[in-house]
PDB file of C-alpha atoms and ligand atoms in Angstrom:
ATOM      1  CA  MET A   1     -28.294 -21.046   5.070  1.00 80.00           C
ATOM      2  CA  THR A   2     -25.982 -17.941   7.118  1.00 85.00           C
ATOM      3  CA  VAL A   3     -27.740 -15.851   9.272  1.00 87.00           C
ATOM      4  CA  LEU A   4     -26.484 -12.497   9.841  1.00 88.00           C
ATOM      5  CA  ARG A   5     -27.126 -11.571  13.509  1.00 86.00           C
ATOM      6  CA  THR A   6     -27.536  -7.928  14.791  1.00 84.00           C
ATOM      7  CA  ASN A   7     -25.855  -6.392  17.810  1.00 80.00           C
ATOM      8  CA  GLN A   8     -22.609  -8.261  17.271  1.00 83.00           C
ATOM      9  CA  ASP A   9     -19.405  -7.168  19.074  1.00 87.00           C
ATOM     10  CA  LEU A  10     -17.464  -5.994  15.883  1.00 91.00           C
ATOM     11  CA  ASP A  11     -14.199  -5.599  17.886  1.00 93.00           C
ATOM     12  CA  ALA A  12     -10.705  -5.143  16.113  1.00 93.00           C
ATOM     13  CA  THR A  13      -9.890  -8.818  16.145  1.00 93.00           C
ATOM     14  CA  ARG A  14     -13.143  -9.938  14.468  1.00 93.00           C
ATOM     15  CA  LEU A  15     -12.565  -6.931  12.125  1.00 94.00           C
ATOM     16  CA  ARG A  16      -9.012  -7.770  11.081  1.00 94.00           C
ATOM     17  CA  GLU A  17     -10.043 -11.391  10.576  1.00 94.00           C
ATOM     18  CA  VAL A  18     -13.129 -10.958   8.351  1.00 95.00           C
ATOM     19  CA  PHE A  19     -11.484  -7.917   6.360  1.00 96.00           C
ATOM     20  CA  GLY A  20      -8.690 -10.582   5.728  1.00 96.00           C
ATOM     21  CA  ILE A  21     -10.653 -13.006   3.864  1.00 97.00           C
ATOM     22  CA  TYR A  22     -10.610 -10.487   1.013  1.00 97.00           C
ATOM     23  CA  PRO A  23      -7.355 -10.879  -0.687  1.00 97.00           C
ATOM     24  CA  SER A  24      -5.415  -7.777  -1.898  1.00 98.00           C
ATOM     25  CA  GLY A  25      -2.159  -7.011  -3.723  1.00 98.00           C
ATOM     26  CA  VAL A  26       0.686  -4.932  -1.718  1.00 98.00           C
ATOM     27  CA  VAL A  27       2.315  -1.793  -2.867  1.00 98.00           C
ATOM     28  CA  ALA A  28       4.919   0.427  -1.276  1.00 98.00           C
ATOM     29  CA  VAL A  29       4.365   3.854  -1.077  1.00 99.00           C
ATOM     30  CA  ALA A  30       7.494   5.921  -0.612  1.00 98.00           C
ATOM     31  CA  ALA A  31       9.066   9.506  -1.393  1.00 98.00           C
ATOM     32  CA  ILE A  32      12.351  11.170  -0.578  1.00 98.00           C
ATOM     33  CA  VAL A  33      11.635  13.599   2.311  1.00 98.00           C
ATOM     34  CA  ASP A  34      14.316  15.763   3.568  1.00 97.00           C
ATOM     35  CA  GLY A  35      16.957  13.779   1.631  1.00 97.00           C
ATOM     36  CA  VAL A  36      16.117  10.572   2.925  1.00 97.00           C
ATOM     37  CA  PRO A  37      13.664   7.724   1.830  1.00 98.00           C
ATOM     38  CA  VAL A  38      10.372   7.346   3.584  1.00 98.00           C
ATOM     39  CA  GLY A  39       7.855   5.053   3.029  1.00 98.00           C
ATOM     40  CA  LEU A  40       5.587   1.927   4.022  1.00 98.00           C
ATOM     41  CA  ALA A  41       3.625  -1.107   2.792  1.00 98.00           C
ATOM     42  CA  ALA A  42       0.077  -0.658   2.014  1.00 98.00           C
ATOM     43  CA  SER A  43      -2.539  -3.322   1.330  1.00 98.00           C
ATOM     44  CA  SER A  44      -5.149  -1.092   0.821  1.00 98.00           C
ATOM     45  CA  PHE A  45      -4.260   0.290  -2.605  1.00 98.00           C
ATOM     46  CA  THR A  46      -7.107   0.125  -5.134  1.00 98.00           C
ATOM     47  CA  SER A  47      -7.700   1.880  -8.746  1.00 98.00           C
ATOM     48  CA  VAL A  48     -10.159   4.640  -8.497  1.00 98.00           C
ATOM     49  CA  SER A  49     -10.667   6.613 -11.609  1.00 98.00           C
ATOM     50  CA  LEU A  50      -9.726   6.802 -15.121  1.00 98.00           C
ATOM     51  CA  ASP A  51     -10.443  10.693 -15.697  1.00 98.00           C
ATOM     52  CA  PRO A  52      -8.783  11.721 -13.785  1.00 98.00           C
ATOM     53  CA  PRO A  53      -6.358   9.107 -13.283  1.00 98.00           C
ATOM     54  CA  LEU A  54      -6.867   8.035  -9.519  1.00 98.00           C
ATOM     55  CA  VAL A  55      -5.722   5.481  -7.219  1.00 98.00           C
ATOM     56  CA  SER A  56      -6.277   5.340  -3.295  1.00 98.00           C
ATOM     57  CA  PHE A  57      -4.754   3.782  -0.057  1.00 98.00           C
ATOM     58  CA  SER A  58      -5.953   4.097   3.512  1.00 98.00           C
ATOM     59  CA  ILE A  59      -3.074   5.061   5.918  1.00 98.00           C
ATOM     60  CA  ALA A  60      -4.074   4.513  10.230  1.00 98.00           C
ATOM     61  CA  ASN A  61      -4.148   7.787  11.512  1.00 98.00           C
ATOM     62  CA  ALA A  62      -1.776   6.398  14.255  1.00 98.00           C
ATOM     63  CA  SER A  63       1.067   6.143  11.382  1.00 98.00           C
ATOM     64  CA  LYS A  64       4.555   7.997  12.352  1.00 98.00           C
ATOM     65  CA  THR A  65       5.706   8.071   8.917  1.00 98.00           C
ATOM     66  CA  TRP A  66       2.405   9.652   6.929  1.00 98.00           C
ATOM     67  CA  PRO A  67       2.898  13.003   8.594  1.00 98.00           C
ATOM     68  CA  ASP A  68       6.430  13.090   6.820  1.00 98.00           C
ATOM     69  CA  LEU A  69       5.731  11.194   3.753  1.00 98.00           C
ATOM     70  CA  ARG A  70       2.819  13.383   2.859  1.00 98.00           C
ATOM     71  CA  ARG A  71       4.968  16.284   3.044  1.00 98.00           C
ATOM     72  CA  ALA A  72       6.766  15.337  -0.439  1.00 98.00           C
ATOM     73  CA  ALA A  73       5.891  16.961  -3.504  1.00 96.00           C
ATOM     74  CA  HIS A  74       5.337  13.491  -5.439  1.00 98.00           C
ATOM     75  CA  LEU A  75       4.735   9.969  -3.978  1.00 98.00           C
ATOM     76  CA  GLY A  76       6.099   6.916  -5.759  1.00 98.00           C
ATOM     77  CA  VAL A  77       3.809   3.882  -5.678  1.00 98.00           C
ATOM     78  CA  THR A  78       5.279   0.320  -6.370  1.00 98.00           C
ATOM     79  CA  ILE A  79       3.135  -2.851  -6.975  1.00 98.00           C
ATOM     80  CA  LEU A  80       5.054  -5.742  -5.204  1.00 98.00           C
ATOM     81  CA  ALA A  81       5.996  -8.969  -6.722  1.00 97.00           C
ATOM     82  CA  ASP A  82       5.264 -12.425  -5.626  1.00 96.00           C
ATOM     83  CA  HIS A  83       9.217 -12.443  -4.567  1.00 96.00           C
ATOM     84  CA  HIS A  84       8.530  -9.351  -2.067  1.00 98.00           C
ATOM     85  CA  SER A  85       7.080 -10.971   0.784  1.00 98.00           C
ATOM     86  CA  ALA A  86      10.441 -10.153   3.038  1.00 98.00           C
ATOM     87  CA  VAL A  87      10.596  -6.623   1.446  1.00 98.00           C
ATOM     88  CA  ALA A  88       6.865  -5.860   2.360  1.00 98.00           C
ATOM     89  CA  ARG A  89       7.657  -6.882   5.917  1.00 98.00           C
ATOM     90  CA  GLN A  90      10.914  -4.599   5.868  1.00 98.00           C
ATOM     91  CA  LEU A  91       8.736  -1.838   4.707  1.00 98.00           C
ATOM     92  CA  ALA A  92       6.406  -2.168   7.822  1.00 98.00           C
ATOM     93  CA  GLY A  93       9.347  -2.834  10.187  1.00 98.00           C
ATOM     94  CA  PRO A  94      11.677  -0.479  12.017  1.00 98.00           C
ATOM     95  CA  VAL A  95      11.821   2.988  10.123  1.00 97.00           C
ATOM     96  CA  GLU A  96      15.595   3.263   9.817  1.00 96.00           C
ATOM     97  CA  ARG A  97      16.012  -0.130   8.010  1.00 98.00           C
ATOM     98  CA  ARG A  98      12.938  -0.098   5.552  1.00 98.00           C
ATOM     99  CA  PHE A  99      14.977   0.711   2.326  1.00 98.00           C
ATOM    100  CA  ASP A 100      18.120  -1.252   3.261  1.00 98.00           C
ATOM    101  CA  GLY A 101      19.482  -3.288   0.418  1.00 98.00           C
ATOM    102  CA  LEU A 102      16.586  -2.215  -1.984  1.00 98.00           C
ATOM    103  CA  SER A 103      17.247  -0.903  -5.285  1.00 97.00           C
ATOM    104  CA  THR A 104      15.289   2.321  -5.835  1.00 98.00           C
ATOM    105  CA  THR A 105      14.993   5.152  -8.253  1.00 98.00           C
ATOM    106  CA  ALA A 106      13.695   8.816  -7.453  1.00 98.00           C
ATOM    107  CA  THR A 107      12.068  11.205  -9.525  1.00 98.00           C
ATOM    108  CA  PRO A 108      13.583  15.011  -9.397  1.00 97.00           C
ATOM    109  CA  ASP A 109      10.128  15.594  -7.478  1.00 97.00           C
ATOM    110  CA  GLY A 110      11.022  12.512  -5.062  1.00 98.00           C
ATOM    111  CA  ALA A 111       8.687   9.900  -5.695  1.00 98.00           C
ATOM    112  CA  LEU A 112      10.636   6.517  -4.972  1.00 98.00           C
ATOM    113  CA  THR A 113       9.802   3.465  -6.338  1.00 98.00           C
ATOM    114  CA  LEU A 114      11.306  -0.046  -6.043  1.00 97.00           C
ATOM    115  CA  ASP A 115      13.163  -1.196  -9.459  1.00 96.00           C
ATOM    116  CA  ASP A 116      11.941  -4.586  -9.507  1.00 94.00           C
ATOM    117  CA  GLY A 117       8.327  -3.815  -8.876  1.00 96.00           C
ATOM    118  CA  LEU A 118       5.677  -4.803 -11.358  1.00 96.00           C
ATOM    119  CA  ALA A 119       4.655  -1.315 -11.657  1.00 97.00           C
ATOM    120  CA  GLN A 120       5.815   2.039 -10.666  1.00 98.00           C
ATOM    121  CA  PHE A 121       3.528   5.011 -10.435  1.00 98.00           C
ATOM    122  CA  ASP A 122       4.693   8.757  -9.936  1.00 98.00           C
ATOM    123  CA  THR A 123       1.793  10.464  -8.115  1.00 98.00           C
ATOM    124  CA  THR A 124       0.467  13.618  -6.259  1.00 98.00           C
ATOM    125  CA  ILE A 125      -1.731  13.701  -3.442  1.00 98.00           C
ATOM    126  CA  TYR A 126      -5.245  14.526  -4.843  1.00 98.00           C
ATOM    127  CA  ASP A 127      -7.486  14.396  -1.645  1.00 98.00           C
ATOM    128  CA  GLU A 128      -7.322  12.864   1.824  1.00 98.00           C
ATOM    129  CA  VAL A 129     -10.553  11.991   3.288  1.00 98.00           C
ATOM    130  CA  LEU A 130     -10.797  11.018   7.194  1.00 98.00           C
ATOM    131  CA  ALA A 131     -12.723   7.726   7.267  1.00 98.00           C
ATOM    132  CA  GLY A 132     -12.557   6.503  11.098  1.00 98.00           C
ATOM    133  CA  ASP A 133      -9.209   5.244  12.453  1.00 98.00           C
ATOM    134  CA  HIS A 134      -7.778   5.830   9.017  1.00 98.00           C
ATOM    135  CA  THR A 135      -7.605   8.303   6.102  1.00 98.00           C
ATOM    136  CA  ILE A 136      -8.399   7.324   2.517  1.00 98.00           C
ATOM    137  CA  VAL A 137      -5.569   8.988   0.581  1.00 98.00           C
ATOM    138  CA  LEU A 138      -6.193   9.606  -3.308  1.00 99.00           C
ATOM    139  CA  LEU A 139      -3.351   9.992  -5.476  1.00 99.00           C
ATOM    140  CA  ARG A 140      -3.543  11.354  -9.056  1.00 98.00           C
ATOM    141  CA  LEU A 141      -1.315   9.477 -11.193  1.00 98.00           C
ATOM    142  CA  VAL A 142       1.492  11.629 -13.407  1.00 98.00           C
ATOM    143  CA  ALA A 143       3.397   8.885 -14.849  1.00 98.00           C
ATOM    144  CA  VAL A 144       3.437   5.150 -14.841  1.00 98.00           C
ATOM    145  CA  GLU A 145       5.627   2.333 -15.784  1.00 95.00           C
ATOM    146  CA  HIS A 146       4.969  -1.431 -15.758  1.00 90.00           C
ATOM    147  CA  THR A 147       6.840  -4.524 -16.682  1.00 79.00           C
ATOM    148  CA  ALA A 148       6.289  -6.071 -19.900  1.00 73.00           C
ATOM    149  CA  VAL A 149       6.684  -9.617 -19.124  1.00 69.00           C
ATOM    150  CA  ALA A 150       3.495 -11.645 -17.383  1.00 67.00           C
ATOM    151  CA  GLU A 151       6.123 -12.998 -14.764  1.00 72.00           C
ATOM    152  CA  PRO A 152       6.448 -12.675 -11.941  1.00 81.00           C
ATOM    153  CA  SER A 153       3.021 -12.584 -10.451  1.00 93.00           C
ATOM    154  CA  PRO A 154       1.935  -9.843  -7.838  1.00 96.00           C
ATOM    155  CA  LEU A 155       2.318 -10.500  -4.163  1.00 97.00           C
ATOM    156  CA  VAL A 156      -0.825 -11.262  -2.652  1.00 98.00           C
ATOM    157  CA  PHE A 157      -2.215 -10.552   1.039  1.00 98.00           C
ATOM    158  CA  HIS A 158      -4.733 -12.742   2.725  1.00 97.00           C
ATOM    159  CA  ARG A 159      -5.703 -13.642   6.171  1.00 96.00           C
ATOM    160  CA  SER A 160      -2.479 -11.979   7.207  1.00 95.00           C
ATOM    161  CA  ARG A 161      -0.242 -14.217   5.218  1.00 97.00           C
ATOM    162  CA  PHE A 162       1.482 -13.642   1.850  1.00 98.00           C
ATOM    163  CA  GLY A 163       0.905 -15.665  -1.303  1.00 96.00           C
ATOM    164  CA  ARG A 164       0.593 -15.471  -5.219  1.00 93.00           C
ATOM    165  CA  VAL A 165      -1.558 -15.789  -7.868  1.00 92.00           C
ATOM    166  CA  GLN A 166      -2.055 -19.322  -8.976  1.00 85.00           C
ATOM    167  CA  PRO A 167      -1.972 -19.577 -12.915  1.00 77.00           C
ATOM    168  CA  GLY A 168      -5.737 -20.587 -13.795  1.00 73.00           C
TER     169      GLY A 168
HETATM  170  C1  LIG B 201       1.192  -6.597   4.024  1.00 84.49           C
HETATM  171  C2  LIG B 201       1.104  -5.330   4.762  1.00 84.49           C
HETATM  172  C3  LIG B 201       0.185  -4.143   4.601  1.00 84.49           C
HETATM  173  C4  LIG B 201       0.289  -3.093   5.266  1.00 84.49           C
HETATM  174  N1  LIG B 201      -1.247  -2.174   4.543  1.00 84.49           N
HETATM  175  C5  LIG B 201      -1.436  -1.271   5.324  1.00 84.49           C
HETATM  176  C6  LIG B 201      -2.085  -0.178   4.868  1.00 84.49           C
HETATM  177  O1  LIG B 201      -2.957  -0.402   4.077  1.00 84.49           O
HETATM  178  N2  LIG B 201      -2.527   1.107   5.660  1.00 84.49           N
HETATM  179  C7  LIG B 201      -1.685   1.330   6.911  1.00 84.49           C
HETATM  180  O2  LIG B 201      -1.941   2.431   7.363  1.00 84.49           O
HETATM  181  N3  LIG B 201      -0.701   0.376   7.311  1.00 84.49           N
HETATM  182  C8  LIG B 201      -0.281  -0.982   6.249  1.00 84.49           C
HETATM  183  N4  LIG B 201       0.532  -1.490   6.882  1.00 84.49           N
HETATM  184  C9  LIG B 201       1.333  -1.095   7.850  1.00 84.49           C
HETATM  185  C10 LIG B 201       2.410  -0.018   7.470  1.00 84.49           C
HETATM  186  O3  LIG B 201       3.255  -0.510   6.300  1.00 84.49           O
HETATM  187  C11 LIG B 201       3.389   0.342   8.816  1.00 84.49           C
HETATM  188  O4  LIG B 201       4.083  -0.936   9.273  1.00 84.49           O
HETATM  189  C12 LIG B 201       2.480   1.136   9.816  1.00 84.49           C
HETATM  190  O5  LIG B 201       2.128   2.255   8.869  1.00 84.49           O
HETATM  191  C13 LIG B 201       3.201   1.369  10.770  1.00 84.49           C
HETATM  192  O6  LIG B 201       4.807   2.232  10.392  1.00 84.49           O
HETATM  193  P1  LIG B 201       4.438   3.752  10.655  1.00 84.49           P
HETATM  194  O7  LIG B 201       4.014   4.352  12.055  1.00 84.49           O
HETATM  195  O8  LIG B 201       5.762   4.072  10.174  1.00 84.49           O
HETATM  196  O9  LIG B 201       3.430   4.570   9.572  1.00 84.49           O
HETATM  197  C14 LIG B 201       0.643  -2.612   6.210  1.00 84.49           C
HETATM  198  C15 LIG B 201       1.850  -3.775   6.652  1.00 84.49           C
HETATM  199  C16 LIG B 201       2.155  -4.819   5.605  1.00 84.49           C
HETATM  200  C17 LIG B 201       3.004  -5.728   6.290  1.00 84.49           C
END
């Protein structure tokens, strides 16, 4: 039997470890801002609402990129595929190299998506909700595209490592 003890020290290391037990996909959130591509990798993406069509992700309040990215009229969201583990790391790495070698497309409103992602969303910011040391960003979908084929499968982030969905 598992006993949940009270008065535990829920420090950041322990929380990262326990949050990491829950698997997630990874998206790229990106836009053209002042003529240059700006963006980051996020595993906190989730679908939220059908009417209106909403998705969300959480951004650390310490993010240096978000203050620029949120100025874009539209934001692109790309669901990364299982071959994108290096791309996910790159999109979390040095800002000036995040889009090096990536094949991307921008809408006239500046939403930037990766061409070989599993799905691409054109979005606008619907709301931002401060939530502790993160902000929950609600995005309203303006347009969506997705690959018709079942392969490749999505990139999975689990226990701080990248993996893939095993066919059942
Ligand atoms: C797999 C993966 C998932 C990530 N998910 C998030 C996330 O959901 N929210 C977030 O704020 N940062 C996340 N990051 C970190 C950002 O991609 C980025 O590195 C971080 O925001 C620091 O860069 P910045 O200061 O330019 O924003 C993730 C990084 C990786 C590699």
